[in-house]
CSV table of C-alpha atoms in Angstrom, one decimal:
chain,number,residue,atom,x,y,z
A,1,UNK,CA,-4.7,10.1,-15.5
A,2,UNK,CA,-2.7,7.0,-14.2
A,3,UNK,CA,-2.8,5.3,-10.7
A,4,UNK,CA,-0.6,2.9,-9.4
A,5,UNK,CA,-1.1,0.5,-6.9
A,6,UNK,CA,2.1,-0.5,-5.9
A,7,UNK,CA,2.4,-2.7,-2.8
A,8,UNK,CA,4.2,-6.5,-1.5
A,9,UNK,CA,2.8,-8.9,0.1
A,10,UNK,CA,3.6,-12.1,1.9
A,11,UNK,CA,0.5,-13.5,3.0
A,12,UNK,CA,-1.9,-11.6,1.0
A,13,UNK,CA,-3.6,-9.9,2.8
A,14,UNK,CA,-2.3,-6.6,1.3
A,15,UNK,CA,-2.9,-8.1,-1.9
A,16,UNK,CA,-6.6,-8.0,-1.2
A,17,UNK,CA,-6.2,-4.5,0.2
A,18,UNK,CA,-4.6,-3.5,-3.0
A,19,UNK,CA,-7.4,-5.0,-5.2
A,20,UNK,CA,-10.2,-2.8,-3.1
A,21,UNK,CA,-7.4,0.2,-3.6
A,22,UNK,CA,-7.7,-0.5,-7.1
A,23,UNK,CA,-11.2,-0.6,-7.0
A,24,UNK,CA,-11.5,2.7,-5.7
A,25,UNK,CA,-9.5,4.2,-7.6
A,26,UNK,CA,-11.4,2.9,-10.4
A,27,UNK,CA,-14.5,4.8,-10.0
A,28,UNK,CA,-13.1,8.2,-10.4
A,29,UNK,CA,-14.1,9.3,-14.3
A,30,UNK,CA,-10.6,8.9,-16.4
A,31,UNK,CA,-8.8,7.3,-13.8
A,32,UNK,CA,-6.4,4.4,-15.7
A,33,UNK,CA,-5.4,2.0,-12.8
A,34,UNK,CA,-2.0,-0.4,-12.8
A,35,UNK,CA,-1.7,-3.0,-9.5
A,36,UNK,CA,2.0,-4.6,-9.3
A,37,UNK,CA,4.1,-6.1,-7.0
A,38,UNK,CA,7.8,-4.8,-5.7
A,39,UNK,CA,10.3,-7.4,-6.1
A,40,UNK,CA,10.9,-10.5,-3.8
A,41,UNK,CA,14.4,-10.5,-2.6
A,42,UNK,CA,13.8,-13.7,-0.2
A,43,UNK,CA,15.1,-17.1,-1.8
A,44,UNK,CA,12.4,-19.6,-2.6
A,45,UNK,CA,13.4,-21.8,0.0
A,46,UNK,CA,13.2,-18.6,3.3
A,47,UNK,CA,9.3,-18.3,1.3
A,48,UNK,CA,8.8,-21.8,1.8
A,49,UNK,CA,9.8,-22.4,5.0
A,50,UNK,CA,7.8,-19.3,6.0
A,51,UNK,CA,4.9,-21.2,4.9
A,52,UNK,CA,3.9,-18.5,2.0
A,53,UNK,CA,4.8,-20.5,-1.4
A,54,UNK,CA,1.0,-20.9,-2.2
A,55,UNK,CA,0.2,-17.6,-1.4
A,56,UNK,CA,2.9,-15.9,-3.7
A,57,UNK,CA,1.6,-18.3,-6.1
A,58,UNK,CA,-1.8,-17.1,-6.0
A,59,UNK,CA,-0.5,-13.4,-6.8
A,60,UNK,CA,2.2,-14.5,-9.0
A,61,UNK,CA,0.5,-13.2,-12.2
A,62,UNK,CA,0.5,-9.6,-10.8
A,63,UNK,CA,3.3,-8.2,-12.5
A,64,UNK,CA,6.3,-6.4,-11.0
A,65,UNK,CA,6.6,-2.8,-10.4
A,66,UNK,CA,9.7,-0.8,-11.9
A,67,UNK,CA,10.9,1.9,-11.1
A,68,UNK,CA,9.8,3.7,-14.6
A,69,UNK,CA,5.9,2.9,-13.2
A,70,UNK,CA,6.4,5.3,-10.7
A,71,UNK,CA,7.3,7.6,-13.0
A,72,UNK,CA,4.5,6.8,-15.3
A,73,UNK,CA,2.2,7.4,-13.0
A,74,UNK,CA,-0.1,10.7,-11.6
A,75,UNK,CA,-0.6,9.3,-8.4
A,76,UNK,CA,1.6,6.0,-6.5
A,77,UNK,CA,-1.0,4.1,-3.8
A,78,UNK,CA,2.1,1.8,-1.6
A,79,UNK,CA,0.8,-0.6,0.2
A,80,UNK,CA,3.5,-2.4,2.8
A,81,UNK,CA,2.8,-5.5,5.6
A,82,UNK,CA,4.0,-3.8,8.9
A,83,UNK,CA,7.8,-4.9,10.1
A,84,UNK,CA,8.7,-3.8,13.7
A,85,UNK,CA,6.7,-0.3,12.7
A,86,UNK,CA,8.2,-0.2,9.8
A,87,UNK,CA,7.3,-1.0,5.9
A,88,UNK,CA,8.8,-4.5,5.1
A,89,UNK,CA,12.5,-5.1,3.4
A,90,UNK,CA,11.2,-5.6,0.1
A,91,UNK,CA,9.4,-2.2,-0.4
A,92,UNK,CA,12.6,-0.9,1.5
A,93,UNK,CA,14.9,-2.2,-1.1
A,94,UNK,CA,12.5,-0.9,-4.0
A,95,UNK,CA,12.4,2.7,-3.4
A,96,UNK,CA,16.3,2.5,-2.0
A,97,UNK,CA,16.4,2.1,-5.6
A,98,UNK,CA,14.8,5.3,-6.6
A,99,UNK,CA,17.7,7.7,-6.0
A,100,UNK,CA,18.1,8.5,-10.3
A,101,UNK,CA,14.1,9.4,-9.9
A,102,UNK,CA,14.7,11.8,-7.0
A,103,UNK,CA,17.8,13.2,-8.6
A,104,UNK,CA,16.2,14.4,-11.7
A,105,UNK,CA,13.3,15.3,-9.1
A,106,UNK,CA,10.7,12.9,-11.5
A,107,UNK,CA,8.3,12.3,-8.9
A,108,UNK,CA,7.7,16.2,-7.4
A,109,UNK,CA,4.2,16.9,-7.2
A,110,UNK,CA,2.5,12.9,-7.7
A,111,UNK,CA,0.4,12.0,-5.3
A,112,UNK,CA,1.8,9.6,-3.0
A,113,UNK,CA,-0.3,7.3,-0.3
A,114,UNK,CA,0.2,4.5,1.9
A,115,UNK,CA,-1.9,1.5,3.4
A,116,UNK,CA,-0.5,-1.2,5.6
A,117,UNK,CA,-1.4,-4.3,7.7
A,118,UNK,CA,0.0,-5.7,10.7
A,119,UNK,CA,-0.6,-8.7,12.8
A,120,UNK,CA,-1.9,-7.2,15.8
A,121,UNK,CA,-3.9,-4.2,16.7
A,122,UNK,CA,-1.5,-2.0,18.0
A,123,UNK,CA,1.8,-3.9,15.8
A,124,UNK,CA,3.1,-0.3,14.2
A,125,UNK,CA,0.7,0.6,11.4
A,126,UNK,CA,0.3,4.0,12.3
A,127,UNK,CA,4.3,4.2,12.5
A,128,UNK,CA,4.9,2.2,9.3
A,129,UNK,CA,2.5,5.0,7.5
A,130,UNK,CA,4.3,8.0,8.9
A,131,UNK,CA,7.5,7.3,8.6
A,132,UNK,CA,6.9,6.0,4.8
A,133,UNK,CA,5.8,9.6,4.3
A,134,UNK,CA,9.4,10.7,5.1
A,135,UNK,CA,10.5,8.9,1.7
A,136,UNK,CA,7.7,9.9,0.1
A,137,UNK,CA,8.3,14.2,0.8
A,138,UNK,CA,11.8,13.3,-0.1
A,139,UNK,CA,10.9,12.9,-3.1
A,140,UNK,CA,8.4,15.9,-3.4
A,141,UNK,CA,5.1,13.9,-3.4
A,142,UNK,CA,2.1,15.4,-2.0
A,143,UNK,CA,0.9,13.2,0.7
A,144,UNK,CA,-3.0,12.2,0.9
A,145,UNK,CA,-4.5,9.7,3.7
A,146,UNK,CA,-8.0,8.7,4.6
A,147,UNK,CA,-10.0,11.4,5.9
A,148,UNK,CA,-12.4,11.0,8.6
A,149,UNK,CA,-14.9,11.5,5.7
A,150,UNK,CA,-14.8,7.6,6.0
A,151,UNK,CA,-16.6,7.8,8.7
A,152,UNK,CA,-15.4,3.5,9.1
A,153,UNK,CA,-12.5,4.5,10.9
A,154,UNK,CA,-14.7,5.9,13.9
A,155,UNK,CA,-16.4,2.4,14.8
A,156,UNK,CA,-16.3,0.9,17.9
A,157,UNK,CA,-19.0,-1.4,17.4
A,158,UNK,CA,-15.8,-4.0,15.7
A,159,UNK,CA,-12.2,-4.4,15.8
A,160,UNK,CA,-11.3,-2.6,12.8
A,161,UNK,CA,-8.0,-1.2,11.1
A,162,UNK,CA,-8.0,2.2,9.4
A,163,UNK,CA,-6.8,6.2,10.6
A,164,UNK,CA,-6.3,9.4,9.1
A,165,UNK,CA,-3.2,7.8,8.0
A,166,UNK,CA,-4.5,5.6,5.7
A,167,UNK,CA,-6.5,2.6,5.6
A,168,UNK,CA,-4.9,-1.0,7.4
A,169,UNK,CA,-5.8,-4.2,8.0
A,170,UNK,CA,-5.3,-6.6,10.9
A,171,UNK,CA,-3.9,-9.8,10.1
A,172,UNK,CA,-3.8,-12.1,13.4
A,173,UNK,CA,-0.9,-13.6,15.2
A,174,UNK,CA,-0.7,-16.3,12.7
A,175,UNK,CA,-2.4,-14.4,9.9
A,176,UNK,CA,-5.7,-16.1,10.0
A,177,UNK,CA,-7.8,-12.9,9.9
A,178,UNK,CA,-8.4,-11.6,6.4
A,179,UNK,CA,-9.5,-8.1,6.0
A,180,UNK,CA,-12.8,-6.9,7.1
A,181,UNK,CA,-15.7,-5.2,4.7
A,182,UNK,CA,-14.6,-2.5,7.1
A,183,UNK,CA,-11.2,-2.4,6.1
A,184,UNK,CA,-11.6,-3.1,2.7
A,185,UNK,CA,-14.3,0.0,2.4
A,186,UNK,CA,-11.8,2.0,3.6
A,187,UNK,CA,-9.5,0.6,1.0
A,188,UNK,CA,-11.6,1.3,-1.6
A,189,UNK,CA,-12.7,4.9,0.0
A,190,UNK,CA,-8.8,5.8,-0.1
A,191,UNK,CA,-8.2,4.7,-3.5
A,192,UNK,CA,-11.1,6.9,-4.8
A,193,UNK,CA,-10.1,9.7,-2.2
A,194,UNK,CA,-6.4,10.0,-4.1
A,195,UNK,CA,-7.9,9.6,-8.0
A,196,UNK,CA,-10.2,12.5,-7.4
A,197,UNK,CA,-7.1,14.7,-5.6
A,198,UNK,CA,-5.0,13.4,-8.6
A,199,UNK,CA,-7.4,14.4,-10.8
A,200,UNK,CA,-7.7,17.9,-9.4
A,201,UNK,CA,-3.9,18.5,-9.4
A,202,UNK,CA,-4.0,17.4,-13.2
A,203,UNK,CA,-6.2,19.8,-14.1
């Protein structure tokens, strides 16, 4: 059985979400797990002057997803930064490229699942997961989230990402926050959540 984690990531801080995704996903029995990164399309001088150069350094040995991984796969974790509610341009551009895939209907019954970050608490990560879904049934997947199983999402004790949706992170205004153990249990609890409903649909 074959997970993918495929997700982009200015910052980072969906790179460390996809690691604990990963990591979930991991600890279902026969669970194969691939992380990679959907293509830039930013020139290297819009990354620099946006201040990421040394973070897309530090991830630049994750490799980067085609569109043949998805078909690969029994089960596609996407994991997107928030932009105005939405995913971000890059992941946009990726599965804008998947219209061979969904005409020869090759990813109709795969898993599909989402988790996001934004910069603020309310900045659209319940809106970037929903309407990512849309592309998603398009193309026939069945759609998991993060059940309230995780019981995570119902603390009030913390400022905390995470809803049925899927898990999320919270960023900060200038990015400065890095994901909670919070966040990244949820993470982690959705990864395992879609291996073991992969695993279920396999057999």
């Amino acid at each position: 059985m074959k997970i993918l984690v495929a997700y982009y990531s200015m910052y980072g801080h969906i790179h460390r979400m996809a690691g604990a995704v990963a990591e979930g996903a991991g600890q279902v029995e026969g669970a194969g797990v691939k992380v990679c990164r959907v293509p830039e399309t930013l020139p290297e001088e819009v990354i620099e002057k946006m201040g990421a150069k040394e973070s897309q350094k530090a991830m630049a040995h994750v490799p980067v997803c085609t569109v043949e991984d998805l078909v690969e796969a029994d089960a596609v974790i996407f994991g997107t930064p928030t932009r105005f509610g939405n995913m971000c341009g890059q992941m946009r551009q990726f599965l804008d490229s998947t219209g061979q895939l969904w005409v020869k209907g090759s990813l109709v019954g795969k898993v599909g699942s989402v988790f996001v970050s934004s910069n603020t608490q309310h900045g659209g990560q319940e809106s970037t997961i929903l309407s990512f879904h849309i592309t998603l049934l398009h193309h026939g997947m069945v759609i998991v989230g993060l059940p309230y199983a995780f019981e995570g999402q119902m603390r009030m004790d913390e400022i905390t990402g995470g809803s049925p949706y899927g898990a999320s992170t919270i960023a900060g205004a200038r990015g400065e926050r890095t994901p909670s153990e919070n966040e990244l249990a949820a993470a982690r609890y959705q990864g395992r959540h879609v291996a073991e409903i992969a695993s279920k649909l396999a057999k």
